[in-house]
Amino acid sequence: MPSLRDVAERAQVAISTVSAALNGTRPVAAGTKRRIEQAAAELGYRPNLLARGLQSKRTRILALLYPAPRSGFGLTEMQFATGAAEAARELGHHLLLSPEHADPIEELRHLTGLGLVDGVLLMEVGLDDERAAFLTAAGVPFSMIGRTRDPGSIDYADIDFAATARDAVAHVAALGHRELAFFNLSSGAYADGYGPAVRAGEEFAAAARAAGIGYVDGHRPGSAEEGREAFERLMEAHPDVTALAVMDDHAAVGVIAAVAARGWRIPDDLTLLLVLSSARVAEMFHPRLTTLEPPGTELGRLGARMLIDRLCGDGPPQQRLVPCRLVAGDSSAPPRTTGREGRRRA
Amino acid sequence: MPSLRDVAERAQVAISTVSAALNGTRPVAAGTKRRIEQAAAELGYRPNLLARGLQSKRTRILALLYPAPRSGFGLTEMQFATGAAEAARELGHHLLLSPEHADPIEELRHLTGLGLVDGVLLMEVGLDDERAAFLTAAGVPFSMIGRTRDPGSIDYADIDFAATARDAVAHVAALGHRELAFFNLSSGAYADGYGPAVRAGEEFAAAARAAGIGYVDGHRPGSAEEGREAFERLMEAHPDVTALAVMDDHAAVGVIAAVAARGWRIPDDLTLLLVLSSARVAEMFHPRLTTLEPPGTELGRLGARMLIDRLCGDGPPQQRLVPCRLVAGDSSAPPRTTGREGRRRA
DNA sequence: GTGAAAGCGCTAACAG
DNA sequence: CTGTTAGCGCTTTCAC
């Protein structure tokens, strides 16, 4: 690998001049600059990032803290990573994929102490996330995909649950539904403080209220079996519900089975929405479910970009909310008009 | 951040002694060593990886080349990344997630020229992969998840398609099936030289032959619609087929629809196997499909580990094949005994 | 405009 | 066993 010195020798100038010419750090005569650039090109010179980083205290490397995959982990989480990696790349940075284990704080202390990364990207952020508190205290630049309860001036990109809920409610309301039920994420799979579960729950309730349509929640099925049970209990207690929004993929499988078991069909007898699941998963269902697809790639990109912005200069905190995209499938239709016999057609 | 010098001052020894004590590079008196370790601990000293890398020419950073996600991309690819990142971490290394774009070779040249990474991990390896050729020529250490047509002495971890096919065939044969069909990956979604498609195709044929059961292939549906059509054509041409192995998730959706359309049920009238799809996807189906689940995490781990082995010392090339895990679902059963009316029960 | 020189934090000879 | 010294490749004063 050729170094600055090799370029300097070939161009017959001093090392510092080469550095200046290549980085534009200070004015260099046009002719000299051309000579240097040519020499660099001929030698295939690439700046050594380690040397540069050692000197400048900036490595242009970001770390994405990647929690150990748990149930419910899927495409969206992977999109965070790929989106962040792409955005980083476009902005001349690199992305380290840093798996988290038993003691996130200790690992964070270690990682940031290495001098290897300029900043950290947090995902799967809890409402009271200790990592965020630690990084703030340690003065390490970071941004979040998701957000804590009170993000203060921390940069973050999160799902706009209010808009998502509004869109979902508007979608079913437009079809004529007057009674909507909501199955939240299981309290088992996620700690109770898990942001998406809390926020989605609140916002769906608010959106339904604002739209003046009936609303039932309280169920939190986390598996197909629980989904089946939840749906049966729902129909017992609230037979007038005609539309259902489900957060958990597996629960949706159970709901579909339960619907079939009572001789009903989707969408004729029940409008089913899958919330926070990717369209790719929705396509696995038959009929294809209407989905509120989380903007995973976009959030990853935003998270990386705002972190890089922060590293470069400091502006005001960037806090972005992006709604899920409603992808209409074949699981939404006007409400059934009778009880058990299915919807009458005109 | 405290440096070696700070530790040296506090312990009243020379910098090089601290380095030696902390790295075990050369013998250090027990007492001195203890003093040094204590000083380091008190200061919270962390070695600066940049400085170390600059000097030692080893950064302990690996790059995983991550192709732009395309259709058919899923959990398995993510598992490569998380598995590799975890294994790297356990072995004291870091993993850079490096997205690939238009010109993989140029990007590879760039990445390796930066001096940032010690080695490269390739995934989605083609039978004639130009990246492998480039890295070999450039003398950059690398390993592959997947493999080229002729891997020579390159380290790789790949799926054991022969064992996978054998297991799948044995599974259906044990249930009593005598006629198996195989739907390969679409030639559209993947270039014709895509290893898994080619190898799985060959090995399923071989396994069926070896087991002495009838075998039909040639279909390559890449979507639900194509899956539906393929199944109908299959049943027309080969009405005696009772078991079907499908490589593409979406095609499986179509097959299931087609099965239902002709009034059949799974598994009573057709045993359906999903090959190379994660159990998580299989659970989305109803009934839950029997799956041959690719060892994504394992392959990622192996890939990282063999690369690190290669970087440390050089032994013989490591070439590992890992079979898919057969996860029995509710889509396999003994063959139907009659044509259209479904299986008679005893 | 350009060059010489110091030094980022570390490792690895080489003396002692 | 321990200290001194010389860089790794780069950025950055500071003279000229």
XYZ file of C-alpha atoms (C1' of nucleotides) in Angstrom:
724
model
C 0.000 0.000 0.000
C 1.499 3.334 -1.016
C 1.671 5.991 1.683
C 1.666 9.747 1.574
C 5.411 9.624 1.438
C 5.418 7.612 -1.740
C 3.114 10.122 -3.363
C 5.259 12.996 -2.126
C 8.399 11.473 -3.571
C 6.803 10.786 -6.904
C 5.366 14.299 -7.121
C 8.578 15.846 -5.815
C 6.922 17.744 -2.997
C 6.755 17.570 0.780
C 4.452 15.187 2.561
C 2.479 17.957 4.142
C 1.803 19.465 0.745
C 0.370 16.206 -0.482
C -1.836 15.996 2.565
C -3.015 19.549 2.006
C -3.646 19.032 -1.693
C -5.605 15.860 -1.186
C -7.691 17.171 1.675
C -8.048 20.766 0.592
C -6.865 21.796 4.021
C -4.946 24.775 2.730
C -4.361 26.431 -0.635
C -2.038 24.614 -3.030
C -0.882 25.934 -6.387
C -2.938 24.526 -9.228
C 0.049 22.961 -10.971
C 1.394 21.328 -7.838
C -2.007 20.028 -7.023
C -2.396 18.464 -10.427
C 0.979 16.770 -10.160
C 0.100 15.415 -6.765
C -3.247 14.124 -7.845
C -1.731 12.396 -10.802
C 0.957 10.783 -8.698
C -1.652 9.617 -6.213
C -3.776 8.161 -8.979
C -0.839 6.396 -10.592
C 0.157 4.809 -7.325
C -3.418 3.977 -6.404
C -2.972 5.818 -3.149
C -5.583 5.333 -0.403
C -5.323 7.222 2.857
C -4.777 4.963 5.824
C -7.792 5.387 8.030
C -5.989 4.252 11.136
C -3.250 6.820 10.834
C -5.717 9.510 9.999
C -7.949 8.540 12.863
C -5.105 8.363 15.325
C -4.184 11.906 14.511
C -7.534 13.499 13.965
C -9.467 11.677 16.675
C -12.129 10.890 14.137
C -12.437 7.454 12.657
C -15.651 7.948 10.730
C -16.808 4.675 12.153
C -20.228 4.321 13.746
C -21.327 1.417 15.891
C -24.806 -0.005 15.697
C -25.632 -1.764 18.934
C -27.449 -4.867 17.890
C -29.402 -6.617 20.642
C -29.394 -10.399 20.704
C -32.182 -11.435 18.371
C -35.211 -12.500 20.326
C -38.594 -13.726 19.331
C -40.387 -11.154 17.296
C -37.166 -10.173 15.647
C -37.448 -9.837 11.976
C -36.994 -7.978 8.799
C -37.510 -4.587 10.377
C -34.539 -4.915 12.650
C -32.438 -6.009 9.751
C -33.607 -2.987 7.818
C -32.356 -0.733 10.588
C -28.930 -2.225 10.090
C -28.863 -2.155 6.315
C -30.399 1.300 6.135
C -27.895 2.670 8.613
C -25.003 0.983 6.832
C -26.039 2.426 3.508
C -26.542 5.947 4.774
C -23.206 5.779 6.588
C -21.496 4.650 3.438
C -23.026 7.431 1.385
C -21.746 9.939 3.885
C -18.251 8.493 3.944
C -18.604 6.505 7.125
C -18.494 2.884 8.158
C -20.852 0.876 10.309
C -19.753 -1.569 12.932
C -22.318 -4.205 13.837
C -21.897 -4.596 17.568
C -23.883 -7.376 19.193
C -25.052 -6.708 22.706
C -24.923 -9.297 25.415
C -25.371 -9.659 29.089
C -24.091 -6.313 30.275
C -24.829 -3.609 27.704
C -23.345 -0.819 29.781
C -20.050 -2.537 30.386
C -19.800 -3.404 26.732
C -20.598 0.131 25.782
C -17.911 1.393 28.101
C -15.494 -0.992 26.467
C -16.501 -0.166 22.915
C -16.329 3.560 23.351
C -13.044 3.317 25.224
C -11.337 1.695 22.286
C -11.262 4.933 20.348
C -12.555 2.990 17.409
C -15.923 4.614 16.936
C -16.993 8.219 16.730
C -20.535 7.595 17.752
C -23.142 5.017 18.570
C -26.504 4.112 17.121
C -29.000 2.628 19.522
C -31.904 0.456 18.483
C -34.614 -1.316 20.452
C -34.620 1.631 22.791
C -36.578 1.215 26.000
C -38.664 3.976 27.540
C -36.075 4.213 30.303
C -33.029 3.085 28.448
C -29.914 2.853 30.583
C -27.681 2.902 27.537
C -28.961 6.315 26.554
C -28.367 7.574 30.075
C -24.849 6.177 30.063
C -23.909 7.639 26.697
C -25.260 11.025 27.647
C -23.279 10.990 30.866
C -20.154 9.770 29.084
C -20.476 12.470 26.462
C -20.424 9.982 23.621
C -22.344 11.168 20.560
C -25.255 8.914 19.762
C -28.627 8.741 18.133
C -31.569 6.442 18.625
C -33.815 4.413 16.408
C -36.820 4.603 18.664
C -36.806 6.866 21.680
C -36.827 7.022 25.429
C -39.749 8.377 27.395
C -38.174 11.779 27.572
C -35.602 12.144 24.792
C -34.730 15.716 25.731
C -32.271 16.910 23.118
C -31.140 13.486 21.946
C -31.356 12.866 18.218
C -33.773 10.138 17.265
C -35.812 8.651 14.464
C -38.892 6.746 15.472
C -42.167 5.528 14.134
C -44.940 8.081 14.126
C -47.448 6.026 16.011
C -50.028 8.793 16.087
C -50.075 9.116 12.309
C -49.929 5.363 11.880
C -52.897 4.843 14.155
C -54.745 7.665 12.452
C -54.154 6.117 9.036
C -55.236 2.711 10.211
C -58.383 4.010 11.841
C -59.178 6.169 8.815
C -58.732 3.137 6.591
C -61.270 1.010 8.460
C -63.600 3.952 9.097
C -63.673 4.730 5.380
C -64.771 1.175 4.756
C -67.685 1.753 7.095
C -66.470 0.018 10.242
C -67.754 1.398 13.532
C -66.124 -1.017 15.954
C -62.390 -1.627 16.014
C -60.364 -3.900 18.252
C -56.635 -3.774 18.877
C -54.303 -6.628 19.890
C -51.106 -5.222 21.306
C -47.710 -6.904 21.534
C -47.461 -9.508 24.237
C -46.249 -8.282 27.571
C -44.209 -11.456 27.687
C -42.142 -10.931 24.577
C -41.387 -7.339 25.476
C -40.801 -5.686 28.779
C -43.706 -3.516 29.772
C -41.717 -0.426 29.031
C -41.274 -1.298 25.382
C -41.984 1.896 23.496
C -43.784 0.618 20.417
C -46.209 -1.407 22.520
C -46.978 1.482 24.829
C -47.186 4.148 22.167
C -49.143 2.109 19.652
C -51.610 1.178 22.351
C -52.142 4.796 23.362
C -52.330 6.158 19.865
C -54.787 3.617 18.550
C -57.098 4.404 21.418
C -56.762 8.120 20.783
C -57.271 7.781 17.045
C -60.382 5.691 17.479
C -61.757 8.171 19.967
C -61.026 11.077 17.642
C -62.726 9.294 14.777
C -65.685 8.533 16.962
C -65.592 4.805 16.477
C -65.896 2.102 19.074
C -62.649 0.654 20.362
C -61.660 -2.444 22.280
C -58.220 -3.297 23.542
C -56.585 -5.087 26.406
C -55.600 -8.231 24.566
C -51.888 -8.939 24.153
C -51.495 -12.255 22.381
C -47.912 -13.209 21.593
C -48.399 -16.483 19.799
C -50.767 -18.166 17.392
C -52.440 -19.993 20.220
C -52.892 -16.831 22.245
C -54.125 -15.054 19.150
C -56.783 -17.693 18.649
C -57.937 -17.484 22.235
C -57.894 -13.719 22.268
C -60.047 -13.554 19.187
C -62.590 -15.963 20.612
C -62.812 -14.031 23.827
C -63.085 -10.826 21.870
C -66.007 -12.108 19.841
C -67.727 -13.329 22.950
C -67.424 -10.035 24.753
C -67.730 -7.767 21.741
C -69.631 -9.487 18.937
C -70.101 -6.167 17.194
C -66.407 -5.717 16.414
C -65.851 -5.908 12.653
C -62.275 -4.761 12.304
C -59.143 -5.849 14.128
C -55.630 -4.494 14.173
C -52.940 -6.929 15.339
C -49.369 -6.069 16.276
C -47.865 -9.531 16.492
C -47.332 -11.691 13.386
C -47.857 -14.917 15.205
C -50.988 -13.722 16.915
C -52.357 -12.888 13.477
C -51.886 -16.496 12.437
C -54.052 -17.565 15.367
C -56.676 -14.971 14.601
C -56.923 -16.217 11.039
C -57.333 -19.767 12.269
C -60.008 -18.702 14.729
C -61.845 -16.804 12.018
C -61.796 -19.871 9.801
C -62.855 -22.070 12.699
C -66.077 -20.172 13.162
C -66.789 -20.483 9.461
C -66.000 -16.873 8.769
C -63.906 -15.471 6.023
C -61.492 -12.618 5.709
C -62.251 -9.931 4.661
C -65.983 -10.609 4.349
C -66.566 -11.200 8.015
C -63.580 -9.510 9.535
C -61.223 -6.811 8.396
C -57.759 -7.665 9.630
C -54.835 -5.252 9.783
C -51.291 -6.239 10.567
C -49.473 -3.423 12.326
C -45.670 -3.056 12.346
C -45.081 -6.032 10.152
C -43.329 -5.989 6.851
C -45.201 -6.422 3.597
C -43.037 -9.430 2.935
C -44.552 -11.160 5.939
C -48.032 -10.006 4.975
C -47.621 -11.695 1.608
C -47.163 -14.986 3.379
C -50.779 -14.867 4.402
C -53.704 -15.860 2.324
C -55.473 -13.599 1.670
C -52.694 -11.049 1.664
C -53.128 -8.903 4.722
C -53.415 -5.183 4.813
C -50.303 -4.004 6.574
C -48.945 -0.974 8.318
C -45.390 -1.471 7.323
C -42.722 0.112 9.508
C -40.206 2.303 7.694
C -37.253 0.223 8.838
C -34.763 1.202 6.196
C -35.766 4.832 6.447
C -35.346 4.861 10.219
C -31.948 3.234 9.922
C -30.883 5.786 7.348
C -32.166 8.683 9.416
C -30.510 7.410 12.557
C -27.138 7.185 10.852
C -27.526 10.487 9.109
C -28.434 12.462 12.185
C -25.572 10.916 14.093
C -23.157 11.936 11.375
C -24.655 15.408 11.321
C -24.097 15.638 15.029
C -20.484 14.536 14.639
C -19.774 17.094 11.974
C -21.252 20.216 13.450
C -23.870 20.654 16.026
C -27.187 22.033 15.074
C -30.392 21.684 17.011
C -31.394 18.137 17.956
C -33.022 16.228 15.132
C -36.065 14.296 16.130
C -37.931 12.655 13.320
C -41.117 10.639 13.325
C -41.983 8.571 10.288
C -45.371 6.914 9.913
C -45.840 3.334 8.823
C -46.859 2.854 5.240
C -50.326 1.442 4.786
C -50.157 -1.316 2.213
C -53.679 -2.325 1.298
C -54.008 -6.072 0.959
C -57.031 -8.302 0.567
C -57.954 -8.411 4.207
C -59.913 -5.168 4.387
C -63.486 -4.745 3.238
C -66.716 -3.155 4.446
C -68.055 -4.624 7.690
C -70.246 -7.681 7.709
C -73.885 -6.696 8.075
C -75.159 -9.694 9.993
C -73.954 -11.735 12.869
C -72.721 -15.145 11.862
C -73.853 -15.654 8.307
C -71.324 -13.421 6.685
C -71.724 -10.255 4.765
C -74.611 -9.930 2.299
C -73.615 -8.619 -1.047
C -75.661 -6.061 -3.043
C -9.044 8.562 27.780
C -5.906 7.511 29.624
C -3.023 6.306 27.489
C -0.199 3.907 28.083
C 1.884 6.827 29.232
C -0.529 7.699 31.981
C -0.414 4.158 33.224
C 3.358 4.122 33.008
C 3.652 7.287 35.053
C 1.287 6.085 37.688
C 3.061 2.727 37.986
C 6.480 4.353 37.810
C 7.731 2.234 34.938
C 8.535 2.679 31.279
C 5.812 2.705 28.662
C 7.139 -0.393 26.960
C 7.004 -2.284 30.227
C 3.357 -1.439 30.567
C 2.721 -2.607 27.046
C 4.575 -5.820 27.703
C 2.808 -6.457 30.993
C -0.624 -5.854 29.547
C -0.051 -7.882 26.397
C 2.173 -10.589 27.829
C 4.587 -9.925 24.998
C 7.599 -10.500 27.187
C 8.257 -11.535 30.765
C 7.575 -8.937 33.444
C 8.352 -9.324 37.141
C 5.291 -10.333 39.109
C 5.412 -7.296 41.377
C 5.833 -4.833 38.546
C 3.073 -6.490 36.658
C 0.724 -6.223 39.579
C 1.491 -2.556 40.031
C 0.882 -1.930 36.365
C -2.366 -3.808 36.302
C -3.589 -1.928 39.293
C -2.676 1.407 37.806
C -4.399 0.473 34.570
C -7.511 -0.575 36.402
C -7.586 2.577 38.504
C -7.286 4.732 35.441
C -9.754 2.682 33.474
C -7.204 2.258 30.764
C -8.317 0.910 27.356
C -5.817 0.308 24.600
C -6.376 2.536 21.619
C -7.152 0.235 18.744
C -6.140 2.735 16.133
C -2.667 3.208 17.533
C -2.268 -0.481 18.013
C -3.482 -1.220 14.534
C -1.303 1.401 12.971
C 1.718 -0.194 14.483
C 0.889 -3.838 14.297
C -0.835 -3.838 10.910
C -3.657 -5.741 12.485
C -6.888 -4.035 13.316
C -8.906 -7.071 14.309
C -11.702 -5.725 12.192
C -13.473 -7.923 9.670
C -15.740 -6.664 6.926
C -18.884 -8.498 5.929
C -19.811 -7.586 2.378
C -23.534 -7.215 2.463
C -25.274 -7.219 -0.913
C -28.184 -4.868 -1.431
C -31.211 -6.734 -0.110
C -33.235 -8.074 -2.986
C -36.437 -9.995 -3.178
C -36.115 -13.278 -1.399
C -33.840 -11.706 1.146
C -34.740 -12.535 4.642
C -33.883 -13.696 8.055
C -31.188 -16.050 6.891
C -29.072 -13.287 5.444
C -29.454 -11.319 8.636
C -28.383 -14.370 10.571
C -25.170 -14.508 8.600
C -24.441 -11.021 9.827
C -25.424 -11.476 13.440
C -23.744 -14.864 13.664
C -20.550 -13.476 12.208
C -20.665 -10.443 14.472
C -21.103 -12.601 17.542
C -18.339 -15.005 16.677
C -16.047 -12.108 15.853
C -16.803 -10.508 19.181
C -16.109 -13.697 21.080
C -12.748 -13.934 19.396
C -11.855 -10.328 20.114
C -12.701 -8.937 16.719
C -15.152 -6.454 15.275
C -17.440 -6.742 12.294
C -17.984 -4.008 9.771
C -21.221 -4.232 7.837
C -20.237 -3.139 4.371
C -23.088 -2.719 1.907
C -22.271 -3.548 -1.677
C -23.452 -1.463 -4.558
C -22.951 -1.067 -8.236
C -19.322 -2.015 -8.554
C -18.355 -4.613 -5.949
C -14.782 -4.935 -7.128
C -14.043 -1.239 -7.031
C -15.604 -0.997 -3.605
C -13.603 -3.948 -2.442
C -10.429 -2.344 -3.724
C -11.357 0.777 -1.826
C -12.274 -0.997 1.379
C -9.162 -3.115 1.518
C -6.971 -0.146 0.608
C -8.064 1.765 3.674
C -6.046 -0.456 5.972
C -9.090 -0.678 8.155
C -9.898 -4.343 7.875
C -7.798 -7.450 8.283
C -10.028 -9.655 6.212
C -13.270 -9.944 4.361
C -16.297 -12.173 4.669
C -18.210 -12.849 1.495
C -21.845 -13.875 1.377
C -24.226 -14.586 -1.494
C -21.308 -16.111 -3.302
C -21.864 -16.918 -6.962
C -20.513 -20.038 -8.637
C -18.081 -17.812 -10.502
C -17.695 -15.002 -8.040
C -15.496 -12.191 -9.243
C -15.013 -10.903 -5.717
C -13.394 -14.160 -4.673
C -11.112 -14.008 -7.689
C -10.177 -10.424 -6.892
C -9.443 -11.062 -3.232
C -7.346 -14.090 -4.043
C -5.338 -12.107 -6.560
C -4.977 -9.179 -4.164
C -3.821 -11.475 -1.394
C -6.498 -10.259 0.996
C -7.522 -12.901 3.531
C -11.160 -13.849 3.161
C -13.682 -16.559 3.749
C -16.998 -17.325 2.150
C -20.480 -18.086 3.360
C -21.441 -20.190 0.405
C -18.847 -21.214 -2.161
C -17.710 -20.816 -5.700
C -17.824 -23.639 -8.203
C -14.232 -24.522 -7.462
C -13.240 -23.155 -4.053
C -9.726 -24.590 -4.221
C -8.135 -23.792 -0.894
C -10.437 -20.934 0.060
C -12.062 -21.223 3.481
C -15.813 -21.503 3.333
C -18.926 -22.522 5.225
C -21.881 -23.541 3.156
C -25.089 -25.482 3.361
C -24.714 -29.209 2.957
C -27.227 -29.608 0.183
C -26.570 -33.316 -0.205
C -27.387 -34.045 3.425
C -30.311 -31.647 3.354
C -31.802 -33.321 0.304
C -31.156 -36.729 1.814
C -32.936 -35.742 5.024
C -35.874 -34.295 3.141
C -36.224 -37.333 0.913
C -35.866 -39.676 3.865
C -38.549 -37.726 5.701
C -41.134 -38.136 2.947
C -40.032 -41.679 2.111
C -40.497 -42.715 5.732
C -44.041 -41.433 5.546
C -44.625 -43.716 2.590
C -44.392 -41.318 -0.318
C -43.159 -42.730 -3.616
C -43.425 -39.663 -5.814
C -41.731 -36.383 -4.938
C -41.693 -33.104 -6.829
C -39.279 -30.229 -6.391
C -39.863 -26.532 -7.121
C -36.536 -24.759 -7.398
C -35.826 -21.064 -6.932
C -36.936 -18.936 -9.825
C -34.356 -18.302 -12.496
C -35.639 -14.763 -12.498
C -34.939 -13.890 -8.888
C -31.481 -15.417 -8.989
C -28.931 -15.558 -11.740
C -28.646 -19.005 -13.195
C -25.306 -19.503 -11.528
C -26.733 -19.094 -8.043
C -25.189 -21.854 -6.006
C -28.063 -22.855 -3.734
C -30.443 -23.179 -6.681
C -28.022 -25.262 -8.705
C -26.810 -27.439 -5.852
C -30.201 -28.015 -4.272
C -31.591 -28.977 -7.657
C -28.844 -31.504 -8.258
C -28.870 -32.953 -4.783
C -32.606 -33.443 -4.549
C -32.540 -35.339 -7.812
C -29.653 -37.461 -6.603
C -31.238 -38.151 -3.234
C -34.525 -39.200 -4.788
C -32.717 -41.485 -7.193
C -30.704 -43.008 -4.382
C -33.838 -43.598 -2.355
C -35.530 -45.115 -5.354
C -38.491 -42.807 -5.354
C -40.015 -41.005 -8.295
C -38.916 -37.445 -8.845
C -40.205 -34.499 -10.837
C -38.533 -31.166 -11.208
C -38.171 -28.405 -13.745
C -40.543 -25.936 -12.135
C -39.077 -22.687 -10.851
C -41.891 -20.540 -9.517
C -40.771 -17.285 -7.932
C -44.089 -15.850 -6.797
C -47.404 -16.949 -5.368
C -49.013 -16.733 -8.792
C -46.266 -18.792 -10.395
C -46.451 -21.246 -7.533
C -50.148 -21.722 -8.118
C -49.678 -22.286 -11.820
C -46.741 -24.594 -11.337
C -48.688 -26.760 -8.951
C -51.620 -27.041 -11.327
C -49.380 -27.995 -14.203
C -47.606 -30.453 -11.967
C -50.830 -32.176 -10.990
C -51.920 -32.354 -14.593
C -48.704 -33.922 -15.782
C -47.956 -35.977 -12.680
C -51.147 -36.710 -10.752
C -49.317 -39.359 -8.777
C -47.078 -36.897 -6.968
C -47.937 -36.838 -3.267
C -45.102 -34.808 -1.802
C -43.634 -31.496 -2.839
C -40.560 -29.611 -1.735
C -40.563 -25.872 -2.462
C -37.584 -23.540 -2.251
C -39.334 -20.191 -2.543
C -41.530 -18.842 0.270
C -43.826 -17.010 -2.046
C -44.234 -19.937 -4.367
C -45.328 -21.965 -1.354
C -48.122 -19.485 -0.717
C -49.383 -20.111 -4.238
C -49.111 -23.848 -3.868
C -51.177 -23.729 -0.722
C -53.825 -21.661 -2.481
C -53.869 -24.092 -5.401
C -54.206 -27.039 -3.047
C -57.156 -25.371 -1.349
C -58.664 -24.445 -4.708
C -58.928 -28.066 -5.739
C -60.606 -28.897 -2.444
C -57.534 -30.606 -1.076
C -56.032 -30.242 2.294
C -52.516 -30.203 3.632
C -51.164 -32.592 4.798
C -53.922 -35.084 3.994
C -53.718 -34.671 0.258
C -50.266 -33.225 -0.150
C -47.152 -33.242 1.937
C -45.470 -29.871 1.567
C -41.876 -29.099 2.539
C -40.380 -25.640 2.629
C -36.672 -25.760 1.862
C -34.198 -23.066 2.914
C -36.762 -21.046 4.752
C -36.625 -20.118 8.373
C -38.915 -21.740 10.915
C -40.200 -18.288 11.701
C -41.567 -18.001 8.209
C -42.948 -21.519 8.331
C -44.933 -20.609 11.414
C -46.736 -17.973 9.418
C -48.437 -20.698 7.451
C -51.451 -22.596 8.471
C -50.892 -25.452 8.940
C -47.351 -24.875 10.054
C -45.101 -26.161 7.323
C -42.382 -28.693 7.689
C -39.191 -26.795 7.015
C -35.597 -27.401 6.148
C -34.207 -24.474 7.992
C -30.858 -23.121 6.867
C -28.229 -22.808 9.591
C -27.797 -19.076 9.022
C -26.342 -18.128 12.373
C -24.077 -21.147 12.349
C -22.747 -20.352 8.886
C -22.111 -16.772 9.886
C -20.246 -17.893 12.974
C -18.191 -20.409 11.055
C -17.348 -17.918 8.350
C -16.050 -15.417 10.880
C -14.209 -18.010 12.878
C -12.362 -19.526 9.964
C -11.377 -16.107 8.742
C -9.959 -15.241 12.131
C -8.156 -18.578 12.230
C -6.653 -17.789 8.883
C -5.508 -14.380 10.126
C -3.871 -15.806 13.189
C -1.928 -18.673 11.797
C -2.348 -20.636 8.679
C -3.486 -24.170 8.840
C -5.078 -26.150 6.074
C -8.120 -24.570 4.412
C -11.297 -25.013 6.402
C -14.261 -26.027 4.337
C -17.390 -26.815 6.271
C -20.773 -27.991 5.111
C -23.708 -27.759 7.491
C -27.045 -29.363 6.690
C -30.365 -27.643 7.111
C -32.310 -28.597 10.178
C -35.511 -30.430 9.464
C -38.253 -28.919 11.573
C -41.287 -31.119 11.336
C -44.470 -29.096 11.050
C -48.029 -30.082 10.321
C -47.651 -30.270 6.593
C -46.228 -33.753 6.344
C -48.263 -36.942 6.519
C -48.555 -40.271 4.724
C -49.557 -39.971 1.064
C -53.189 -39.772 0.041
C -54.407 -43.156 -1.135
C -56.924 -42.047 -3.735
C -56.969 -39.502 -6.475
C -59.155 -36.533 -5.655
C -61.167 -37.478 -2.640
C -58.471 -37.113 -0.094
C -56.842 -39.620 2.148
C -58.945 -42.291 3.777
C -58.325 -42.784 7.418
C -58.088 -46.169 9.136
C 2.795 28.426 -1.452
C 5.663 25.031 0.395
C 8.695 22.320 3.579
C 10.421 20.642 8.095
C 9.206 18.786 12.296
C 6.382 17.311 16.118
C 3.393 13.941 17.760
C -1.341 11.008 17.961
C -0.799 5.958 21.175
C 1.099 2.082 20.444
C 4.638 -1.989 19.390
C 9.089 -3.873 18.811
C 13.746 -3.847 18.293
C 17.808 -3.047 20.987
C 20.600 -1.954 24.981
C 21.578 -2.307 29.581
C 13.873 -8.144 33.780
C 13.403 -3.068 32.317
C 14.226 1.414 29.843
C 15.364 3.890 25.528
C 14.476 4.552 20.891
C 12.531 4.401 16.490
C 8.909 4.382 13.799
C 3.509 2.994 11.841
C 0.995 7.073 8.234
C -1.115 10.864 8.912
C -2.417 15.986 10.350
C -0.935 20.212 11.876
C 1.624 24.041 13.593
C 5.323 26.894 12.367
C 8.991 28.795 9.609
C 10.583 30.127 5.158
